[in-house]
Coordinates of C-alpha atoms and ligand atoms in Angstrom, one line a residue:
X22 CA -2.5 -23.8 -5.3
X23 CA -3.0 -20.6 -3.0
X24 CA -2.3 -17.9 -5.7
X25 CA -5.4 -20.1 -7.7
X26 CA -7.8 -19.7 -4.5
X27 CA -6.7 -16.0 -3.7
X28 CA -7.9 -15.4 -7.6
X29 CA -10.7 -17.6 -7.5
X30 CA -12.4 -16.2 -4.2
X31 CA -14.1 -12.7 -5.4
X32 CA -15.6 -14.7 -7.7
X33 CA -17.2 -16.8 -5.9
X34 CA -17.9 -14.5 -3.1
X35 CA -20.1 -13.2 -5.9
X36 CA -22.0 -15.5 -6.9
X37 CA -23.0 -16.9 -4.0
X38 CA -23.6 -13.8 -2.3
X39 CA -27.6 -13.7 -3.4
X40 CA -28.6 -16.6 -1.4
X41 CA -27.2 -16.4 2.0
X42 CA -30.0 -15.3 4.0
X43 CA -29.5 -11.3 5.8
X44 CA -28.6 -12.1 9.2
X45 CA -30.9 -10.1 11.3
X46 CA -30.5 -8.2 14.8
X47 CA -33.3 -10.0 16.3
X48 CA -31.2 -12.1 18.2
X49 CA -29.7 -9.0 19.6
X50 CA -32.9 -7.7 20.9
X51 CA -34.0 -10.7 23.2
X52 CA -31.3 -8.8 25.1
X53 CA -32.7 -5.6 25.9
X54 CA -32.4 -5.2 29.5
X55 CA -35.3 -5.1 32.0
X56 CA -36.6 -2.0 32.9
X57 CA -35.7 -0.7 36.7
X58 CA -36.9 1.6 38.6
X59 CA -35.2 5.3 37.8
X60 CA -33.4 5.6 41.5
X61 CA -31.3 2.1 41.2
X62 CA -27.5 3.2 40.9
X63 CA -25.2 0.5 39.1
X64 CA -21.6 0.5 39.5
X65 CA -19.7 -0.4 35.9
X66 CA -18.1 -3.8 35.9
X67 CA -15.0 -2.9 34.4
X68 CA -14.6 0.8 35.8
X69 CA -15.0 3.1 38.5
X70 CA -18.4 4.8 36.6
X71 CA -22.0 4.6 38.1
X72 CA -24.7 4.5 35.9
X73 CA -28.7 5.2 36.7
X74 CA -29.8 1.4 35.5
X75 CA -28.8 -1.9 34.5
X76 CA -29.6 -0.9 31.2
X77 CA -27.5 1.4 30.8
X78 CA -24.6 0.1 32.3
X79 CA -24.9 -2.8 29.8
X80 CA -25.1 0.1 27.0
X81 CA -22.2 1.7 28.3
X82 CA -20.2 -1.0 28.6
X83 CA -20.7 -2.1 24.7
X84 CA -20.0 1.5 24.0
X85 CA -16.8 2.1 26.2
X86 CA -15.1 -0.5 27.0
X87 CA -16.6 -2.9 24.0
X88 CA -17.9 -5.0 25.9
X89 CA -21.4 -6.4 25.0
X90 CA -22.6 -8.2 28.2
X91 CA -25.4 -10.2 26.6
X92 CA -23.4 -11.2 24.1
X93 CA -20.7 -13.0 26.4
X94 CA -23.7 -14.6 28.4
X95 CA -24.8 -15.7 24.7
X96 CA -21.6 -16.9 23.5
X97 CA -20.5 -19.2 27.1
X98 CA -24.0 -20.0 27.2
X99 CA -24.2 -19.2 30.6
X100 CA -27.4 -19.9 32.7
X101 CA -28.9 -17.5 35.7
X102 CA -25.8 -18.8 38.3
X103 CA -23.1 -18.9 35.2
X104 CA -23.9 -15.1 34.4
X105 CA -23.6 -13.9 38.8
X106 CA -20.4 -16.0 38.6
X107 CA -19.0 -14.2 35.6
X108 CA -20.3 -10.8 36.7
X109 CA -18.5 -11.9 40.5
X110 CA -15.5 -12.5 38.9
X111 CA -15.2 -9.6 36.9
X112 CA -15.4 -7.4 40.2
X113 CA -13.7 -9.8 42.0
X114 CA -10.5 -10.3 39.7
X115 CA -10.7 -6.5 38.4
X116 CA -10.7 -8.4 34.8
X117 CA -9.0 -6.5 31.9
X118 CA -11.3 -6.2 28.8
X119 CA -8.6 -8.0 26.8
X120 CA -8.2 -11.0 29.3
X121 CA -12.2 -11.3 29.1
X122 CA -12.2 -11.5 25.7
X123 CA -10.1 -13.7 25.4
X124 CA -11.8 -16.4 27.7
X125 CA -12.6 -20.1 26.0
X126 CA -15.4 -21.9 26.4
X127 CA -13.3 -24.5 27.4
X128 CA -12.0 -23.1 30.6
X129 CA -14.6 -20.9 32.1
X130 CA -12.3 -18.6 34.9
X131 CA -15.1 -17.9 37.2
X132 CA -16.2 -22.0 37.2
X133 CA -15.7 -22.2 40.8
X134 CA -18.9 -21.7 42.9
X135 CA -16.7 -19.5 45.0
X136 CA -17.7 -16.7 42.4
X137 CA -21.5 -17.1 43.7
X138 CA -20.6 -15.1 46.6
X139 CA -21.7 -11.3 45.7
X140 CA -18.5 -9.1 45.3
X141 CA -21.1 -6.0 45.9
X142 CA -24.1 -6.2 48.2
X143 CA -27.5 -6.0 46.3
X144 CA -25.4 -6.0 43.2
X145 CA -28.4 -5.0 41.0
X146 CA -26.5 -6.3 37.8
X147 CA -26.9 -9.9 39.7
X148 CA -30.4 -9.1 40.2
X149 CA -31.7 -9.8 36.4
X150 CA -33.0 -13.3 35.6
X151 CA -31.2 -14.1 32.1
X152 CA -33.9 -15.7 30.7
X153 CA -36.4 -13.4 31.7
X154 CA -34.8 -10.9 29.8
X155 CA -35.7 -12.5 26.8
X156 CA -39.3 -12.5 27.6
X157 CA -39.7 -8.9 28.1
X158 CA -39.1 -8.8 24.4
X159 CA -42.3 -10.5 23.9
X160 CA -44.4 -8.9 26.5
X161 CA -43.9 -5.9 24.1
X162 CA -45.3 -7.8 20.8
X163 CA -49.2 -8.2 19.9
X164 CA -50.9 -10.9 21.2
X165 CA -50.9 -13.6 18.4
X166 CA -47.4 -13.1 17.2
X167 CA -46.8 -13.3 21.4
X168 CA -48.0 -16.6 21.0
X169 CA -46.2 -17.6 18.0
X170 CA -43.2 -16.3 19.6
X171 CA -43.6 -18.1 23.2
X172 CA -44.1 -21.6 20.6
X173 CA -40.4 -20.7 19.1
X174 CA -39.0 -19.5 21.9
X175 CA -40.1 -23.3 24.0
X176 CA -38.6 -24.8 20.9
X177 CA -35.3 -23.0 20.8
X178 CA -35.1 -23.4 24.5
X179 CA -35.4 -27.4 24.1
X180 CA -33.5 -27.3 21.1
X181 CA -30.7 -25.8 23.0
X182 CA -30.7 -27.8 26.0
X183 CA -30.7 -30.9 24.1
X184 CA -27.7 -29.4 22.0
X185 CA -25.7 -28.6 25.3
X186 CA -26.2 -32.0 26.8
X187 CA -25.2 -33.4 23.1
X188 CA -21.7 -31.0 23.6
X189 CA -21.7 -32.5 27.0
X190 CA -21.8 -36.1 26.0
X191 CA -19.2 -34.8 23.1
X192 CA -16.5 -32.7 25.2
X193 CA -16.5 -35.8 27.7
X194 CA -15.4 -38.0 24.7
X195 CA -13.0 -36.0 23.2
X196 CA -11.3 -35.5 26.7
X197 CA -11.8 -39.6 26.6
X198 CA -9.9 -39.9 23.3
X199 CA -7.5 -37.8 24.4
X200 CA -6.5 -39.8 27.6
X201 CA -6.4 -43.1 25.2
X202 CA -4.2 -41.4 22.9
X203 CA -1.9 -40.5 26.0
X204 CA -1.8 -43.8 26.9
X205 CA -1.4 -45.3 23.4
X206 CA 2.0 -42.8 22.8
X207 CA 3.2 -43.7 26.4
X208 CA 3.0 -47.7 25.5
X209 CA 4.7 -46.8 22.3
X210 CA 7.2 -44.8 24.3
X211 CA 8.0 -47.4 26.7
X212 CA 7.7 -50.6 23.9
X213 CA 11.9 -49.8 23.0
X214 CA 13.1 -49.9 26.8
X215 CA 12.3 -53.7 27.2
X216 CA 15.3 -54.2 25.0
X217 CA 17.7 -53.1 27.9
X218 CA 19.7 -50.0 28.4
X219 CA 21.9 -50.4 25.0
X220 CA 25.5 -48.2 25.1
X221 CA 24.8 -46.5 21.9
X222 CA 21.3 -46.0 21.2
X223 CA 19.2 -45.8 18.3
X224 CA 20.8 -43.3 16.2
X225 CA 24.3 -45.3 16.4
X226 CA 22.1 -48.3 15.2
X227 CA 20.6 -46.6 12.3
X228 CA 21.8 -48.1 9.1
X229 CA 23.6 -45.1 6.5
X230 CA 20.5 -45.5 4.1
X231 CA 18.0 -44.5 6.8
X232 CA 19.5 -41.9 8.0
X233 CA 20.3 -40.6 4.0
X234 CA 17.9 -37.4 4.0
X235 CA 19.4 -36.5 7.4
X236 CA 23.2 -36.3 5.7
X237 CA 22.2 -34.9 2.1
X238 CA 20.4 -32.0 3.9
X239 CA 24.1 -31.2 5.6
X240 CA 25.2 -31.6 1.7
X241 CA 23.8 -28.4 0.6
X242 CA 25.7 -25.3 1.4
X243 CA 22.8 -23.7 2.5
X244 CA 22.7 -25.1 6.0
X245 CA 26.5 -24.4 6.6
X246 CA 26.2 -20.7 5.4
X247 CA 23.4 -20.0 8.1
X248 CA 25.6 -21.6 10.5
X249 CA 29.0 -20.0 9.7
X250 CA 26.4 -16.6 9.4
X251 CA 25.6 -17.4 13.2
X252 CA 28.2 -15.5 14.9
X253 CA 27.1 -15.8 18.5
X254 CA 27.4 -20.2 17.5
X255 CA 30.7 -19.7 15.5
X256 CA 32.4 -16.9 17.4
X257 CA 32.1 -19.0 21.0
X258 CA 33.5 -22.2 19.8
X259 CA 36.8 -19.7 17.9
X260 CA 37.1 -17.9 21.3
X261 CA 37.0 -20.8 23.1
X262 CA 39.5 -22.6 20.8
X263 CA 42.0 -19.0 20.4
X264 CA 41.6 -18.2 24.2
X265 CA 43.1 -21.3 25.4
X266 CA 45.2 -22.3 23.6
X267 CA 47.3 -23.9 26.3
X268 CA 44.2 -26.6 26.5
X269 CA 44.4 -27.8 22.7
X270 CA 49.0 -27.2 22.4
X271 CA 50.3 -30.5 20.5
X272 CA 46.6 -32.6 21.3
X273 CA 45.1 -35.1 19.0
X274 CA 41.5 -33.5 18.4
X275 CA 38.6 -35.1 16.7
X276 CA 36.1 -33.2 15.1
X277 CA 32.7 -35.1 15.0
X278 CA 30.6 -33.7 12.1
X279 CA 33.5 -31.1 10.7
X280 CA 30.8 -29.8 7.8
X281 CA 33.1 -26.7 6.0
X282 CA 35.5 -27.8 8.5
X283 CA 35.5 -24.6 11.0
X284 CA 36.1 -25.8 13.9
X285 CA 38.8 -28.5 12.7
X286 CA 41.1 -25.1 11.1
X287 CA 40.0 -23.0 14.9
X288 CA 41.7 -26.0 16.5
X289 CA 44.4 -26.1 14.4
X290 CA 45.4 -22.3 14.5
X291 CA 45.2 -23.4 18.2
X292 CA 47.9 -25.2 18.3
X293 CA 46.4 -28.7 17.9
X294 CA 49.1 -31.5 16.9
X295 CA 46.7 -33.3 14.7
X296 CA 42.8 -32.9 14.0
X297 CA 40.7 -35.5 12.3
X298 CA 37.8 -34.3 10.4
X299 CA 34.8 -36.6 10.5
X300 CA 31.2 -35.7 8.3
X301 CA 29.1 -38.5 6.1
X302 CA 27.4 -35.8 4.6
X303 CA 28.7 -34.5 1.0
X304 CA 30.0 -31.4 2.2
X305 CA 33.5 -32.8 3.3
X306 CA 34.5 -32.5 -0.7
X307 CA 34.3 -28.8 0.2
X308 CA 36.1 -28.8 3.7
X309 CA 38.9 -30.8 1.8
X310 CA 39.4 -27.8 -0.7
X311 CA 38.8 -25.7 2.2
X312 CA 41.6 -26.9 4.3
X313 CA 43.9 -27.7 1.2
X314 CA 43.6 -24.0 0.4
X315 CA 44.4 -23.1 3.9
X316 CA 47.2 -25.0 4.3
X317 CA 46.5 -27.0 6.4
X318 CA 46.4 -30.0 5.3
X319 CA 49.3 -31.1 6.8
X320 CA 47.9 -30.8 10.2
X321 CA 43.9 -31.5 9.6
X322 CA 43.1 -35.4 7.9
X323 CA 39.1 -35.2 6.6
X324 CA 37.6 -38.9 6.6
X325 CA 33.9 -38.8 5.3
X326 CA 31.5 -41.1 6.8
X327 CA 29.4 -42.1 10.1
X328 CA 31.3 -41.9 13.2
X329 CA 30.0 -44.9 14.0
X330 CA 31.1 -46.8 11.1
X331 CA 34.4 -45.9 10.8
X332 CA 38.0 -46.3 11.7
X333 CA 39.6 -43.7 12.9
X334 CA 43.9 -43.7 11.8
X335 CA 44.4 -43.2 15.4
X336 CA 43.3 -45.3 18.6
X337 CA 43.1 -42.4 20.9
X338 CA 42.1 -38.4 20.4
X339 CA 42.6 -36.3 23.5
X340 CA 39.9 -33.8 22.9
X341 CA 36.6 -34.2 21.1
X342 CA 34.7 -31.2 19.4
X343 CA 31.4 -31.0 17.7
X344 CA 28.3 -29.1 17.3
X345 CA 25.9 -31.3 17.7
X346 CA 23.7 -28.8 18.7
X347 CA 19.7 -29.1 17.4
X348 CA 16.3 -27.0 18.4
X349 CA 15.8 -27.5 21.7
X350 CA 19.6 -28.8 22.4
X351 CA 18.4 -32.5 21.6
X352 CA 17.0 -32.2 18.1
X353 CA 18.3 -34.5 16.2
X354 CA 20.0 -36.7 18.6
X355 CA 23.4 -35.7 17.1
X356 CA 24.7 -36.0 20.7
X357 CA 24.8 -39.6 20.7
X358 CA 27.1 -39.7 17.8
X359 CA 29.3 -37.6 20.0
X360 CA 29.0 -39.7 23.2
X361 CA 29.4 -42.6 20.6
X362 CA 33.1 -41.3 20.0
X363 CA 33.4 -40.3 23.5
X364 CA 32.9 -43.9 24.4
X365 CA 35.5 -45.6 21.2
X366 CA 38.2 -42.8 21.0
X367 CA 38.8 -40.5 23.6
X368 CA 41.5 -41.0 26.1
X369 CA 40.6 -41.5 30.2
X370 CA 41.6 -38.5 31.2
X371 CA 40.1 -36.4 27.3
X372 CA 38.2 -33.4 27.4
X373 CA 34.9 -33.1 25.1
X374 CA 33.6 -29.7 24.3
X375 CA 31.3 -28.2 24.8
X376 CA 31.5 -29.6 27.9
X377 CA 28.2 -28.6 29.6
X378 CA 24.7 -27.7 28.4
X379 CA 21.9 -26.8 29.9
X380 CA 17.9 -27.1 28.8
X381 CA 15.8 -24.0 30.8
X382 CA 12.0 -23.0 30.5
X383 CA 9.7 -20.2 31.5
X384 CA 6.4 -19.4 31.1
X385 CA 5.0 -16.7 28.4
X386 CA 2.2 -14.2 28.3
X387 CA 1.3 -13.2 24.8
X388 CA -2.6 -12.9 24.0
X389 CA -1.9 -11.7 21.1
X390 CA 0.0 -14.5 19.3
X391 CA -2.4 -17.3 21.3
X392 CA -5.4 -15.6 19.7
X393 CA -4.0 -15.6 16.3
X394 CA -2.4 -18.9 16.5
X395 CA -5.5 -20.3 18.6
X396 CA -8.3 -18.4 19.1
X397 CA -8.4 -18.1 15.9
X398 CA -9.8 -21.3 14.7
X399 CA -13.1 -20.7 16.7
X400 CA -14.1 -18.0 14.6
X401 CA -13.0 -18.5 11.0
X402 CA -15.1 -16.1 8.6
X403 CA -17.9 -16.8 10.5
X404 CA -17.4 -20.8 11.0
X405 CA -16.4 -23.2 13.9
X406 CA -13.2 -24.5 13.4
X407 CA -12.6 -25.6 16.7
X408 CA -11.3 -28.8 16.2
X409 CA -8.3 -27.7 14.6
X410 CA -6.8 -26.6 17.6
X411 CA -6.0 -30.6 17.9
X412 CA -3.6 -30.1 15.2
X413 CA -2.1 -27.0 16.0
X414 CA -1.5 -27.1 19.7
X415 CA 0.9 -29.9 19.7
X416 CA 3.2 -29.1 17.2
X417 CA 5.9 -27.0 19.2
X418 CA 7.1 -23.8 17.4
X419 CA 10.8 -22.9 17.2
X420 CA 10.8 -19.0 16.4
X421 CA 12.2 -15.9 18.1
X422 CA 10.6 -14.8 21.0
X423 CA 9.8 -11.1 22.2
X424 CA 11.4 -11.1 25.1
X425 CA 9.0 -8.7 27.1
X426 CA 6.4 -12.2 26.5
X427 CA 8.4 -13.9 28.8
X428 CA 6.9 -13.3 32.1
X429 CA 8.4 -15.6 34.7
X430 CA 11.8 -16.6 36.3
X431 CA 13.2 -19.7 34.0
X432 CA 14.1 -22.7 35.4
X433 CA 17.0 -25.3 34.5
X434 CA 14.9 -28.9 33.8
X435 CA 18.7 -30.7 32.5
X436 CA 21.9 -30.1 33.0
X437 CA 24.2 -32.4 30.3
X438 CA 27.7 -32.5 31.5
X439 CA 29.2 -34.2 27.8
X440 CA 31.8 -36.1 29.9
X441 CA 30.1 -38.5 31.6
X442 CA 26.0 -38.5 30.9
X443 CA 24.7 -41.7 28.9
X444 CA 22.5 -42.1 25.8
X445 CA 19.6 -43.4 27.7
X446 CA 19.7 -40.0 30.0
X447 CA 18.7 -37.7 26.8
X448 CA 15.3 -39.1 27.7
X449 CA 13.9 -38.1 30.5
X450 CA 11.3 -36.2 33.3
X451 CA 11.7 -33.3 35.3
X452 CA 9.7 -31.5 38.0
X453 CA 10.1 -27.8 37.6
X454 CA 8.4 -24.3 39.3
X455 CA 8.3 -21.1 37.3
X456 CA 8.0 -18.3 39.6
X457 CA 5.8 -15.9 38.1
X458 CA 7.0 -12.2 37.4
X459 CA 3.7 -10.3 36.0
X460 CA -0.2 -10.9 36.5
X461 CA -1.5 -12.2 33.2
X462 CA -2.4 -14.8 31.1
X463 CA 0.3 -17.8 30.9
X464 CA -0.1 -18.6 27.1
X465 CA 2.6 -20.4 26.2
X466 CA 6.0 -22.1 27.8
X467 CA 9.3 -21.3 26.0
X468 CA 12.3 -23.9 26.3
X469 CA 15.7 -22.8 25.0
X470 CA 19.4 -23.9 25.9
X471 CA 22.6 -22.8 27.6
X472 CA 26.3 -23.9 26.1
X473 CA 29.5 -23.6 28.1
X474 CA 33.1 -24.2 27.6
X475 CA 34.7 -24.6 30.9
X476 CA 36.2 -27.6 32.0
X477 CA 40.4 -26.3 31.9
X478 CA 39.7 -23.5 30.1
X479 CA 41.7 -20.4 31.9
X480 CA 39.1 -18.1 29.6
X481 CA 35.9 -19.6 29.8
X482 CA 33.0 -19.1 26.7
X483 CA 29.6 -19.8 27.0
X484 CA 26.3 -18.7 24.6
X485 CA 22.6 -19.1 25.7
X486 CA 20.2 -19.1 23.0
X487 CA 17.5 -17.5 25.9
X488 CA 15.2 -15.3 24.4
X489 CA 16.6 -12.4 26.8
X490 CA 19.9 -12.8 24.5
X491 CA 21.0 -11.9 20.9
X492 CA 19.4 -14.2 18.3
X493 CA 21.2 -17.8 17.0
X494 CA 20.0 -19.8 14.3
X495 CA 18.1 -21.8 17.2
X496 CA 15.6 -19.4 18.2
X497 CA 13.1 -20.7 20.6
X498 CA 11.3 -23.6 20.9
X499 CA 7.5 -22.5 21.9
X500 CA 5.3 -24.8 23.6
X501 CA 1.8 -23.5 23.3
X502 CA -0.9 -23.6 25.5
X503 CA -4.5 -25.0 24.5
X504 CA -6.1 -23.0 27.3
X505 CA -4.6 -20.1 28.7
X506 CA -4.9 -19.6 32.4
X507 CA -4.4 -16.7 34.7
X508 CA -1.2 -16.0 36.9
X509 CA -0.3 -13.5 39.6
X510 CA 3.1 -11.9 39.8
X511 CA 4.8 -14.3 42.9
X512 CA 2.9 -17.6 41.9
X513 CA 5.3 -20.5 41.7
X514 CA 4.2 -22.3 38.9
X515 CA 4.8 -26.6 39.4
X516 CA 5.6 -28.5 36.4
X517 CA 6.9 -31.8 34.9
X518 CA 8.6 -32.3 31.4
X519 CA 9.6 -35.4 29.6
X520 CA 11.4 -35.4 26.9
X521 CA 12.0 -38.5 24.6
X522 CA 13.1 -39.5 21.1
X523 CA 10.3 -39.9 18.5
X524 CA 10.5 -43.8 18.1
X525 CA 9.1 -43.5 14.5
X526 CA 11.5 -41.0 13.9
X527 CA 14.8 -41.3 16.5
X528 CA 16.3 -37.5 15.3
X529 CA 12.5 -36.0 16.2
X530 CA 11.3 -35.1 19.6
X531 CA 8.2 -35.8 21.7
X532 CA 7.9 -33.0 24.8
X533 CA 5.8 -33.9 27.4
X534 CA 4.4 -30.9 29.6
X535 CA 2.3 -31.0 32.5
X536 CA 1.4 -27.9 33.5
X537 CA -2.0 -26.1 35.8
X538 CA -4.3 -29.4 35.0
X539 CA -3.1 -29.7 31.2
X540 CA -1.1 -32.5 29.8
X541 CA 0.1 -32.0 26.6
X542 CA 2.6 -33.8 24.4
X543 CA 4.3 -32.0 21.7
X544 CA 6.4 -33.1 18.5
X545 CA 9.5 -31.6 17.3
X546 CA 10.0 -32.3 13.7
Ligands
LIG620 N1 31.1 -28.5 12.6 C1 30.4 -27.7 11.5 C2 29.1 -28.4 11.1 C3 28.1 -28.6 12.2 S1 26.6 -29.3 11.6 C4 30.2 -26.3 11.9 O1 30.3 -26.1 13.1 O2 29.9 -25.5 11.1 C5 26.7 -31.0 12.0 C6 27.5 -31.8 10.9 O3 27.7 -33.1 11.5 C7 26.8 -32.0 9.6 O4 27.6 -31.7 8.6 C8 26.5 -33.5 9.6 O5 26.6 -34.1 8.3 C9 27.5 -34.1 10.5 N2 27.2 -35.3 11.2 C10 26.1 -35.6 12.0 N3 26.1 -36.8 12.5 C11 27.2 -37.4 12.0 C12 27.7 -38.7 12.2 N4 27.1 -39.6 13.0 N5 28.9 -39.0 11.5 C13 29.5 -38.1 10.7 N6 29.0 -36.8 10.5 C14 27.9 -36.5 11.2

């Protein structure tokens, strides 16, 4: 389907190319600046230059910093106090040309009336009526086409007022909508708790055949490769199994989810007594040749099928291994399989490991990506395509992060200790402050995780999958922003994130943030 566009377009481009109408540079014109008297002196906006007019500080910032004035007035359709509030908070904030660019019509920075107060005295860039300017254009034409012109221009004038109000009437809706549709996926969320905190939770109650295209994807040998081929995943769990040794000597281990069976022949060359080898998913054939041609099959037993349904050969295990592990720690909710085992099998006093996790965010500064990922759509060749920010925004990103785009502290919203927490806690909401490290544009918030083996381990382990360390198979998960809003280096940045299962889908997410006046809820999947 894309190769047959990519060939069809020149073609068509072609074709149609002899009736779309010239676009002309009258529009431009309307925006010739007033003419001042010769002595005014006009400090530049966006440096420390003085130029002899208004005019020609417009002209010379188009030219140097390419920035066309006019045009921004034009494009946030910005009346007489709109422009003196944009001009005061250019001075004011000493804005960047990128961050100015970059501002949405959604989130106007210099809103505030605050930005009505001169930065300058007798500013004379504040002393040009806006829509003046565009009558000076037709002071300079002959008297009937004046005419004809002052008819349009009363026309266009009415015209566009009645389209702002329209954008009005249809900005307030869509902000309506959007509460409703908050409200709608919060009574959704909320329809499963009148059931009662249940001890295993929905992904112990799934049936096998609901949860088939969950297992065949672990079939495939694919998936294992990339996580054998993750050597910051597989190395911690060997170090931690080969550097203490003392903690697994003669124990019963169970392996939840044993895939090629890894971790099950690391525990064994530990010094495990016995390990038990659980996986539903087809790839246990292989871990049975595996282990066979290892020998060790006299110390690990494979059993294939769902924890959950299943007897184990033993009543107790001392020590419970898995990675469980999923985008954003909770992905997949493989956890409550483990805490389902926890629960059945393990002994009082039984170690499960990893043994604590944790779920950290921070904020991000990257115009760059947010204008391609965002931006973008309100500008496509030309057209509006505004609306499909709607579909983009909340679908969270899990990709490797650049991790000079990171721009505050992070902060810890979950700590998981895999002993004791519940099923019903992997949902839940946090309050959390970023403390800002740079003065920028927050674009984006990253969430990642933090793994540690510790609990009687003489030589602890522990991985983060931060963006500040090497790459896993995890990356980042990228939460980003609809509107971007500015920070200063010190700001501490308040916060909440809830986090629950997808009821439609239990193994998906739905992410929660509330963050600067936006509320935004994100899908994992
Ligand atoms: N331990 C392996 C594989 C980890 S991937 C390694 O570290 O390389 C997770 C594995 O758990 C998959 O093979 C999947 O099929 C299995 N799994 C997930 N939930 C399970 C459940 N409830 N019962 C049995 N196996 C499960």
């Amino acid at each position: 389907m894309a190769a047959h566009t990519v060939l069809d377009g020149p073609k068509i481009q072609g074709e149609l190319c002899d009736d779309v109408p010239e676009l002309s540079d009258s529009d431009d014109e309307q925006w010739l600046p007033v003419e001042e008297g010769s002595d005014v002196s006009v400090l530049c906006v966006l440096c420390h230059r003085t130029l002899g007019s208004v005019s020609e500080t417009l002209e010379h910032c188009k030219t140097d910093h390419g920035v066309d004035i006019p045009d921004l007035v034009k494009k946030h359709r910005l009346d007489d106090y709109g422009y003196i509030k944009m001009i005061n908070y250019i001075r004011g904030n000493k804005c960047s040309v990128e961050s100015l660019l970059m501002v949405s019509n959604a989130s106007l920075p210099w809103d505030s009336d605050e930005y009505m107060k001169p930065v300058l005295p007798d500013d004379p860039l504040l002393q040009i009526d806006v829509e003046e300017l565009s009558e000076v254009t037709v002071s300079m034409l002959s008297p009937s086409s004046k005419d004809q012109v002052s008819v349009l221009l009363q026309t266009a004038r009415h015209a566009e007022e009645r389209a702002h109000r329209a954008e009005e009437n249809l900005s307030q809706a869509l902000e309506d909508l959007n509460k409703l549709k908050l409200l709608a996926q919060g009574l959704v969320l909320n329809a499963d708790t009148s059931h009662g905190p249940s001890s295993f939770g929905p992904i112990a109650e799934l049936r096998d055949d609901e949860d088939e295209a969950y297992f065949s994807s672990y079939g495939h040998y694919s998936i294992h490769e990339e996580m054998l081929k993750d050597n910051v995943r597989t190395e911690s769990y060997r170090d931690f199994m080969y550097c203490n040794m003392d903690v697994f000597k003669d124990k019963v281990v169970l392996d939840v989810g044993c895939g090629t069976g890894i971790l099950s022949m690391f525990a064994a060359k530990a010094g495990a007594k016995k390990v038990i080898a659980v996986d539903q998913s087809e790839i246990i054939y292989q871990a049975m040749d595996i282990v066979r041609s290892n020998k060790l099959d006299d110390t690990i037993t494979l059993i294939k099928g769902r924890i959950e349904e299943i007897n184990l050969p033993v009543e107790k295990v001392d020590i419970i291994i898995s990675e469980w592990m999923g985008y954003f720690l909770l992905f997949e909710s493989m956890l409550d399989s483990v805490l389902y085992a926890r629960d059945r099998y393990l002994v009082d006093d039984g170690l499960v490991f990893p043994d604590h996790c944790n779920i950290s965010l921070a904020a991000v500064g990257d115009i760059q990506k947010h204008n391609d990922r965002i931006a973008f759509w309100d500008d496509v060749y030309g057209f509006k395509m505004t609306c499909m920010k709607k579909a983009v925004v909340p679908e969270a990103v899990v990709e490797v992060l650049k991790p000079e785009t990171v721009i505050s502290e992070s902060a810890v919203v979950k700590t998981i200790d895999c002993g004791t927490v519940t099923v019903s806690e992997l949902e839940f909401t946090a309050d959390f402050t970023l403390k800002i490290r740079l003065s920028t544009f927050c674009t984006a918030i990253v969430g990642y995780f933090d793994i540690f083996f510790d609990k009687h381990c003489g030589n602890k382990v522990e991985f983060s999958t931060s963006p500040n360390c090497p790459k896993t198979h995890w990356k980042q998960t990228v939460f980003m922003l609809e509107s971007p809003f500015s920070v200063q280096a010190g700001d501490e940045l308040p916060g909440q994130i809830t986090v629950h299962k997808n009821r439609k889908d239990p193994r998906a997410l739905l992410i929660t943030l509330d963050l600067a006046g936006q509320k935004q809820t994100y899908s994992l999947q």
